[in-house]
Each structure stands twice: as structure tokens, then as C-alpha cells.
Amino acid sequence: MANDIRPQPGILDIALYEGGAAHVAGVSNVVKLSSNENPFGPSDRARDAYLRAVHALHRYPSTDHAVLRQAIAEVHGLDAGRVICGVGSDEIIGLLCQAYAGPGDEVVHTEHGFLMYRIYALAAGATPVSVPERERTADIDAILAACNRRTRIVFLANPNNPTGTMVGAGELQRLAERLPRQAILVLDGAYAEYVAGYDGGAALADARENVVMTRTFSKIYGLGGLRVGWGYGPRAVIDVLNRVRGPFNLSTPALEAAEAAVRDQDHVARCRAENARMRGWLAEALAEFGVPSDTSLANFILARFADAAEAEAADAHLKAQGLIVRQVGSYGLPHCLRITVGDEASCRRVAHAIGQFKGAR
Ligand SMILES: *Cc1c(COP(=O)(O)O)cnc(C)c1O
């Protein structure tokens, strides 16, 4: 039966986001290093809070997330009234696009930037604009050159996924200062906790009327399965996002576990230190086998191979041993593999397998 049922323009241009693989046919005991998850999982206090929440499952959750926002604000020295919590930072990214970008508007992201920026821009009917990077690092001048009177949002992950590189505070400030008046700079700090001494863009978002910072509990906090993220920005922007946000977007167990997690900064510090140690070790081990990577500031490294064919063969070799990493052809990096920094045993297995692979060629 013929009909005229069509989705909004842009939606059929969305390529489905694929999460990191978790299984290999015929191999048990796999190590999943494809989604930048924390190998140590969440704080014990977060697990306990999650279990306690079972007693309140018949109650609707909080709509204003006041307790979690207060905890986030205390830990980060921010204004709780300017924090918004979402179903992962993905939801915050989606709300920003929905509220600020539509048909005829442009949403800027970097060449090897996070795929969700493009997906949410298209979902809102806006036009995503990809800006070239320089040596797999964001190029602030190129971003500014891509901005015009149609630009509504500029997304920049710092450190970036999947490159692991970042730009300095001075560059971020310059970008924020020179943006067109109608544009918001969104600093995605999904990996900020992995960078000692970096505030994720909090001070800039606190000081400026055109900067929003997004953060997540999915990476260093080890709570990817719960889906909690947050944003911080100008009061006027947060107010707009709250109007669009579903009132019960976060469940009670998610809210309570996240609050306990953010209050356990010792767990965060331990995970940051162990990640830095193994990240350095892994990068050096692969470099010795002739597989270079840029200096990563996150919880993964982007291993570069000679070409796409070699990267694919290396991936197959790893997979056969139950080591699941991420192919990043969809990020314009078909000659690379993104490898999450796992625990020490996993890193040693990856290095050993890549050594075997390169030795056999
Ligand atoms: C993992 C990741 C996120 C986090 O997404 P959640 O929805 O919070 O799980 C956001 N941005 C980037 C760049 C990421 O890599």
C-alpha cells in the first residue's frame, strides 16, 4: 500500500552508530578493549549505592537531579544550578542539537571527531560540517575558518576520541573568544579525568556565555552500563535544555550510583595513575614493534599501521586471540586501530600479539 509517510529530512542520512564489539565467534574468555571502558569498573561505593536503590524501585526518580547535581558541583567547585544531568553525555549532545540547531544551520566538528556529533546534528535537521585536523590534532584556525553566520554549535572533544590528542587551554579560550555570536562551543570532556590537572573546560564554561562542557560517568567512573552524563554551561542554555529534557530521564539506581561515584575521587585518582602507567608502557611496546601512536592523554591509544590492509590483518590476528580492539575506518582512520588501555595482563597480551603479528610479516 503506497503512502507518503516520511521521516524528517536528514534522518535517513544517519549511519547507525556501532558500539565496540564484545564477542568473537568461537573464542571464549575475550578481552574487550573496544569501547574505552575502565577495566577496574566503578567504585565499590557506587556498586553499594546501586544495590541499595533496589528498595525504592516503586518510586519515580527525582526530576531535578538535585542531589547528584549538588555532589558534582561540590567535587568540581561549580554552581549546581548550572549543571544538567543526562542519559550519558550523549543525551546532552542530543539536547544541544535539538534545542539550538535545525534546517539551514551548521554544526561543526573535527575531521576525526566523535561520531555522535554528526548523528545528532542530522537528527535535528542541521548540516554537519567536518573540519580538517593537523596531524590528528584539532586545528583551531581551521575550525574558526569553517564558522559562518549559519554555525550554531562547534563540538570539540578534548582529549579527542579516537585520536587521544588534545589542545591547550589557551587555544580553547581563543576559540571561544572568536566564535560567531550565535554559536555555542561544546567542550566534550569525556576523557578529562585521565588528564592530571585538566578541568575539562570547567573554568571556561564557568566564565563564558558561549561555552558548554559535557562530562560522563561512562569512562573513568566505570559506569557505561548505567548511562549517566552531565553538562555545565550558562544558566540560559541549561534552562533551555531542561525544557526539552524528559523529566524522568535518569533512573533512581543511576542517580544514586553516580552520586556515590563522583564522591569517591580516590578511586578516580587510582584509575588515572594506573591508566597512565599502562598507556605509556603499551605505547612504547608497540613502538618497538614498529607500530607508532600519537602521545595519548586518554585511556586508549591510536595504533598506526602501514595501511588499511595491515590494520585489518592486525585486527584479525588480535581477534583470533580473543583481543577485541576498535577499527576506526568510520572515523576516517582506516590504517589505525584504537586500543583501550586495559589492566596490565591485557596490555601485555596485546603487546605480545602485535609483536607476533609484526614478526611474522
Ligand atoms: C565515550 C564518549 C562519550 C560518552 O558518552 P556517554 O553517552 O556519556 O556514554 C562522549 N564523548 C566522547 C568523545 C566519547 O568518546
Coordinates of C-alpha atoms and ligand atoms in Angstrom, one line a residue:
M1 CA 0.0 0.0 0.0
A2 CA 1.5 3.3 -1.0
N3 CA 1.7 6.1 1.4
D4 CA 3.5 9.5 2.0
I5 CA 5.0 8.6 5.4
R6 CA 8.5 10.1 5.5
P7 CA 10.8 11.0 8.4
Q8 CA 12.1 14.5 8.9
P9 CA 14.9 15.5 6.4
G10 CA 18.4 14.3 7.5
I11 CA 17.3 11.3 9.4
L12 CA 17.8 8.8 6.6
D13 CA 21.3 10.2 6.2
I14 CA 22.3 8.9 9.6
A15 CA 24.6 5.8 9.6
L16 CA 23.8 3.7 12.6
Y17 CA 26.3 4.1 15.4
E18 CA 28.1 0.7 16.1
G19 CA 29.3 0.1 19.6
G20 CA 32.6 -1.7 20.2
A21 CA 32.3 -5.4 19.6
A22 CA 32.1 -7.7 22.7
H23 CA 32.3 -11.2 21.2
V24 CA 34.4 -13.2 18.9
A25 CA 32.7 -16.3 17.3
G26 CA 34.3 -19.4 18.7
V27 CA 36.5 -17.7 21.2
S28 CA 35.6 -17.6 24.9
N29 CA 37.5 -15.6 27.5
V30 CA 37.7 -12.5 25.3
V31 CA 39.2 -9.2 26.4
K32 CA 37.1 -6.2 25.3
L33 CA 39.3 -3.2 24.5
S34 CA 36.9 -1.7 22.0
S35 CA 34.8 0.9 24.0
N36 CA 37.3 2.7 26.3
E37 CA 35.7 1.2 29.4
N38 CA 37.5 1.3 32.7
P39 CA 39.0 -2.2 33.3
F40 CA 38.6 -1.8 37.0
G41 CA 34.9 -0.9 36.9
P42 CA 33.2 1.5 39.2
S43 CA 34.0 2.5 42.8
D44 CA 32.7 -0.1 45.4
R45 CA 30.7 2.8 46.9
A46 CA 28.9 3.2 43.6
R47 CA 28.1 -0.5 43.5
D48 CA 26.7 -0.4 47.0
A49 CA 24.6 2.7 46.3
Y50 CA 23.2 0.9 43.2
L51 CA 22.2 -2.2 45.3
R52 CA 20.6 0.0 48.0
A53 CA 18.4 1.6 45.4
V54 CA 16.6 -1.6 44.8
H55 CA 14.4 -0.7 47.8
A56 CA 12.9 2.3 46.1
L57 CA 12.2 0.9 42.7
H58 CA 8.4 1.5 43.0
R59 CA 9.1 5.3 43.3
Y60 CA 9.6 7.6 40.4
P61 CA 13.0 9.1 40.4
S62 CA 13.9 12.7 41.1
T63 CA 13.1 15.1 38.2
D64 CA 15.6 17.8 39.1
H65 CA 18.6 15.5 40.0
A66 CA 19.3 18.0 42.8
V67 CA 21.3 15.5 44.9
L68 CA 23.6 14.4 42.1
R69 CA 24.0 18.0 40.8
Q70 CA 25.0 19.1 44.3
A71 CA 27.6 16.3 44.6
I72 CA 29.0 17.2 41.1
A73 CA 29.1 20.9 42.0
E74 CA 30.9 20.3 45.3
V75 CA 33.5 18.0 43.8
H76 CA 34.3 20.3 40.9
G77 CA 33.8 23.6 42.6
L78 CA 30.9 24.6 40.3
D79 CA 27.4 26.1 40.6
A80 CA 24.9 23.3 41.0
G81 CA 22.2 25.5 39.3
R82 CA 24.2 25.3 36.1
V83 CA 24.6 21.5 36.0
I84 CA 22.3 19.3 33.9
C85 CA 22.3 15.5 34.0
G86 CA 21.5 13.3 31.1
V87 CA 21.4 9.7 29.9
G88 CA 25.1 9.7 29.2
S89 CA 26.7 12.8 27.8
D90 CA 25.2 11.6 24.5
E91 CA 21.8 12.9 25.7
I92 CA 23.3 16.3 26.5
I93 CA 24.9 16.4 23.0
G94 CA 21.5 15.5 21.5
L95 CA 19.6 18.1 23.6
L96 CA 22.0 20.8 22.4
C97 CA 21.5 19.9 18.8
Q98 CA 17.7 19.6 19.2
A99 CA 17.5 23.0 21.0
Y100 CA 20.0 25.0 19.0
A101 CA 20.3 23.6 15.5
G102 CA 17.8 23.0 12.8
P103 CA 17.4 23.0 9.0
G104 CA 19.7 25.6 7.4
D105 CA 22.0 25.6 10.5
E106 CA 25.6 24.2 10.6
V107 CA 27.1 22.1 13.3
V108 CA 30.9 22.0 13.2
H109 CA 33.1 19.0 14.3
T110 CA 36.6 18.0 13.7
E111 CA 37.7 15.5 11.0
H112 CA 38.3 12.6 13.4
G113 CA 35.7 13.8 15.9
F114 CA 33.2 11.7 17.9
L115 CA 30.5 10.3 15.5
M116 CA 27.6 11.3 17.7
Y117 CA 28.0 14.9 16.8
R118 CA 27.2 14.2 13.2
I119 CA 24.4 11.9 14.1
Y120 CA 22.6 14.3 16.4
A121 CA 23.1 17.2 14.0
L122 CA 21.4 15.2 11.3
A123 CA 18.7 14.1 13.6
A124 CA 17.9 17.8 14.3
G125 CA 17.8 18.5 10.5
A126 CA 21.0 20.6 10.7
T127 CA 24.1 20.2 8.4
P128 CA 27.2 18.7 10.0
V129 CA 30.5 20.3 8.8
S130 CA 33.7 18.4 9.2
V131 CA 36.9 20.4 9.7
P132 CA 40.4 19.1 8.8
E133 CA 42.8 18.3 11.6
R134 CA 46.5 18.7 11.6
E135 CA 48.5 15.5 12.4
R136 CA 45.3 14.1 14.0
T137 CA 45.0 17.1 16.3
A138 CA 42.3 19.7 16.3
D139 CA 43.3 22.9 14.3
I140 CA 41.7 25.9 16.0
D141 CA 42.4 28.2 13.0
A142 CA 40.7 25.7 10.7
I143 CA 37.7 25.5 13.0
L144 CA 37.4 29.3 13.1
A145 CA 37.7 29.4 9.3
A146 CA 34.8 27.0 9.0
C147 CA 32.5 29.1 11.1
N148 CA 30.0 31.5 9.5
R149 CA 26.6 33.0 10.2
R150 CA 24.9 29.6 9.9
T151 CA 27.1 28.0 12.6
R152 CA 25.2 27.2 15.7
I153 CA 27.3 24.7 17.5
V154 CA 31.0 23.7 17.5
F155 CA 31.8 20.4 19.1
L156 CA 35.3 19.6 20.3
A157 CA 36.3 16.6 22.4
N158 CA 39.4 17.3 24.4
P159 CA 41.2 14.9 24.6
N160 CA 39.6 13.7 21.4
N161 CA 38.3 10.2 20.7
P162 CA 39.7 8.3 18.7
T163 CA 43.0 10.2 18.3
G164 CA 43.8 10.7 22.0
T165 CA 45.3 14.1 21.3
M166 CA 44.3 17.4 22.9
V167 CA 44.7 21.2 22.6
G168 CA 45.8 23.5 25.3
A169 CA 43.7 25.9 27.5
G170 CA 45.0 29.0 25.6
E171 CA 43.8 27.6 22.3
L172 CA 40.4 26.7 23.8
Q173 CA 40.0 30.2 25.1
R174 CA 41.0 31.7 21.7
L175 CA 38.4 29.5 20.0
A176 CA 35.6 30.6 22.4
E177 CA 36.5 34.3 22.1
R178 CA 36.4 34.3 18.3
L179 CA 33.3 32.2 17.7
P180 CA 30.4 33.9 15.9
R181 CA 27.9 35.5 18.3
Q182 CA 25.2 32.9 17.6
A183 CA 27.4 29.8 18.1
I184 CA 28.0 27.6 21.2
L185 CA 31.3 25.9 21.8
V186 CA 30.7 22.5 23.3
L187 CA 33.8 21.1 25.0
D188 CA 33.3 17.3 25.4
G189 CA 35.4 16.2 28.4
A190 CA 34.6 12.5 28.3
Y191 CA 38.2 11.8 29.0
A192 CA 39.1 14.9 31.0
E193 CA 39.7 12.9 34.3
Y194 CA 42.5 11.0 32.6
V195 CA 44.5 14.2 32.2
A196 CA 46.1 15.2 35.6
G197 CA 45.4 18.8 36.3
Y198 CA 42.9 19.4 33.5
D199 CA 39.5 20.8 34.4
G200 CA 37.7 19.6 31.2
G201 CA 36.9 23.2 30.3
A202 CA 35.0 23.9 33.5
A203 CA 36.7 27.2 34.1
L204 CA 36.0 28.4 30.6
A205 CA 32.3 27.2 30.8
D206 CA 32.0 28.9 34.1
A207 CA 33.4 32.2 32.8
R208 CA 31.8 32.5 29.4
E209 CA 28.3 32.8 28.0
N210 CA 29.0 30.7 24.9
V211 CA 30.7 27.6 26.3
V212 CA 29.2 24.3 27.5
M213 CA 31.2 21.5 28.9
T214 CA 29.9 17.8 28.8
R215 CA 31.2 15.1 31.1
T216 CA 30.4 11.4 31.6
F217 CA 30.3 8.6 34.1
S218 CA 30.9 6.1 31.3
K219 CA 34.7 6.3 31.2
I220 CA 36.9 6.7 34.2
Y221 CA 34.0 6.2 36.6
G222 CA 33.4 2.8 35.0
L223 CA 29.6 3.2 34.7
G224 CA 29.0 3.0 31.0
G225 CA 26.2 0.5 31.5
L226 CA 24.2 2.9 33.7
R227 CA 24.1 5.8 31.2
V228 CA 24.8 8.9 33.2
G229 CA 26.5 12.1 31.9
W230 CA 26.2 15.8 32.7
G231 CA 26.7 19.2 31.2
Y232 CA 27.7 22.6 32.6
G233 CA 27.1 25.9 31.0
P234 CA 25.5 29.3 31.0
R235 CA 22.3 29.4 33.0
A236 CA 20.2 30.4 29.9
V237 CA 21.5 27.4 28.0
I238 CA 20.9 24.9 30.9
D239 CA 17.4 26.3 31.3
V240 CA 16.7 25.7 27.6
L241 CA 18.0 22.1 27.7
N242 CA 15.9 21.4 30.8
R243 CA 12.7 22.4 29.0
V244 CA 13.5 19.8 26.3
R245 CA 14.8 17.0 28.6
G246 CA 12.5 14.3 29.7
P247 CA 11.6 14.8 33.4
F248 CA 12.4 11.2 34.4
N249 CA 15.4 10.7 32.1
L250 CA 17.6 9.1 34.8
S251 CA 16.6 6.2 37.0
T252 CA 17.0 6.2 40.8
P253 CA 19.8 3.5 40.7
A254 CA 21.7 5.5 38.1
L255 CA 21.3 8.8 40.1
E256 CA 22.4 7.2 43.4
A257 CA 25.3 5.2 41.9
A258 CA 26.6 8.3 40.1
E259 CA 26.5 10.4 43.3
A260 CA 28.5 7.8 45.2
A261 CA 30.9 7.5 42.3
V262 CA 31.6 11.2 42.0
R263 CA 32.3 11.4 45.7
D264 CA 34.9 8.7 45.5
Q265 CA 37.8 10.7 44.0
D266 CA 40.3 8.3 45.4
H267 CA 39.1 5.7 43.0
V268 CA 39.3 8.2 40.1
A269 CA 42.9 9.0 41.1
R270 CA 43.9 5.4 41.3
C271 CA 42.4 4.6 37.9
R272 CA 44.1 7.7 36.4
A273 CA 47.5 6.7 37.7
E274 CA 47.2 3.1 36.6
N275 CA 46.0 4.1 33.2
A276 CA 48.9 6.5 32.7
R277 CA 51.4 3.8 33.7
M278 CA 50.0 1.1 31.3
R279 CA 49.3 3.6 28.5
G280 CA 53.0 4.6 28.5
W281 CA 54.1 1.0 28.6
L282 CA 51.8 -0.1 25.8
A283 CA 52.6 2.8 23.5
E284 CA 56.3 2.1 24.0
A285 CA 56.0 -1.7 23.5
L286 CA 54.1 -1.2 20.2
A287 CA 56.5 1.5 19.0
E288 CA 59.3 -1.1 19.5
F289 CA 57.5 -3.4 17.1
G290 CA 57.2 -0.6 14.5
V291 CA 53.6 0.4 15.4
P292 CA 53.7 4.1 16.3
S293 CA 51.0 6.2 18.0
D294 CA 50.5 9.8 18.9
T295 CA 51.0 10.7 22.6
S296 CA 47.6 9.9 24.0
L297 CA 46.1 11.7 27.0
A298 CA 43.1 9.4 27.3
N299 CA 42.5 5.7 28.2
F300 CA 43.3 4.4 24.7
I301 CA 46.0 4.6 22.1
L302 CA 45.5 5.0 18.4
A303 CA 48.0 2.5 16.9
R304 CA 49.0 3.4 13.3
F305 CA 49.8 0.7 10.7
A306 CA 51.3 0.9 7.3
D307 CA 47.9 0.9 5.6
A308 CA 44.3 -0.2 6.0
A309 CA 45.1 -3.8 4.9
E310 CA 47.8 -4.1 7.6
A311 CA 45.5 -2.7 10.2
E312 CA 42.8 -5.1 9.2
A313 CA 45.2 -8.1 9.3
A314 CA 46.4 -7.0 12.8
D315 CA 42.9 -6.7 14.0
A316 CA 42.1 -10.3 12.7
H317 CA 45.3 -11.6 14.4
L318 CA 44.2 -9.9 17.7
K319 CA 40.7 -11.2 17.4
A320 CA 41.8 -14.7 16.9
Q321 CA 43.4 -14.5 20.3
G322 CA 40.2 -13.0 21.9
L323 CA 41.6 -9.5 21.9
I324 CA 38.9 -7.1 20.7
V325 CA 40.0 -3.6 19.7
R326 CA 38.3 -1.0 17.5
Q327 CA 38.6 -0.4 13.8
V328 CA 38.3 3.3 13.1
G329 CA 37.6 3.5 9.4
S330 CA 34.3 5.2 10.2
Y331 CA 36.4 8.0 11.8
G332 CA 38.5 8.4 8.6
L333 CA 41.4 6.4 10.1
P334 CA 41.3 3.0 8.2
H335 CA 45.0 2.4 8.8
C336 CA 44.6 2.7 12.6
L337 CA 43.3 0.6 15.4
R338 CA 42.1 2.2 18.6
I339 CA 43.1 0.1 21.6
T340 CA 41.7 0.8 25.1
V341 CA 44.3 0.6 27.8
G342 CA 43.2 -2.4 29.8
D343 CA 44.7 -3.8 33.0
E344 CA 48.3 -4.9 33.0
A345 CA 47.6 -8.5 31.9
S346 CA 45.5 -7.3 28.9
C347 CA 48.1 -4.8 27.8
R348 CA 50.8 -7.5 27.9
R349 CA 48.6 -9.8 25.8
V350 CA 48.0 -7.0 23.2
A351 CA 51.7 -6.1 23.0
H352 CA 52.7 -9.8 22.7
A353 CA 50.1 -10.4 19.9
I354 CA 51.2 -7.3 18.0
G355 CA 54.8 -8.4 18.3
Q356 CA 53.9 -11.8 16.9
F357 CA 52.0 -10.2 14.1
K358 CA 54.8 -7.8 13.1
G359 CA 57.4 -10.5 13.5
A360 CA 55.6 -12.8 11.2
R361 CA 55.5 -10.3 8.3
Ligands
LIG1 C1 32.6 7.8 25.3 C2 32.4 9.2 24.8 C3 31.4 10.0 25.3 C4 30.5 9.4 26.4 O1 29.3 9.1 26.0 P1 28.2 8.6 27.1 O2 26.9 8.9 26.4 O3 28.4 9.6 28.3 O4 28.5 7.2 27.5 C5 31.2 11.3 24.9 N1 32.1 11.8 24.0 C6 33.1 11.1 23.6 C7 34.1 11.8 22.7 C8 33.3 9.8 23.9 O5 34.3 9.1 23.5

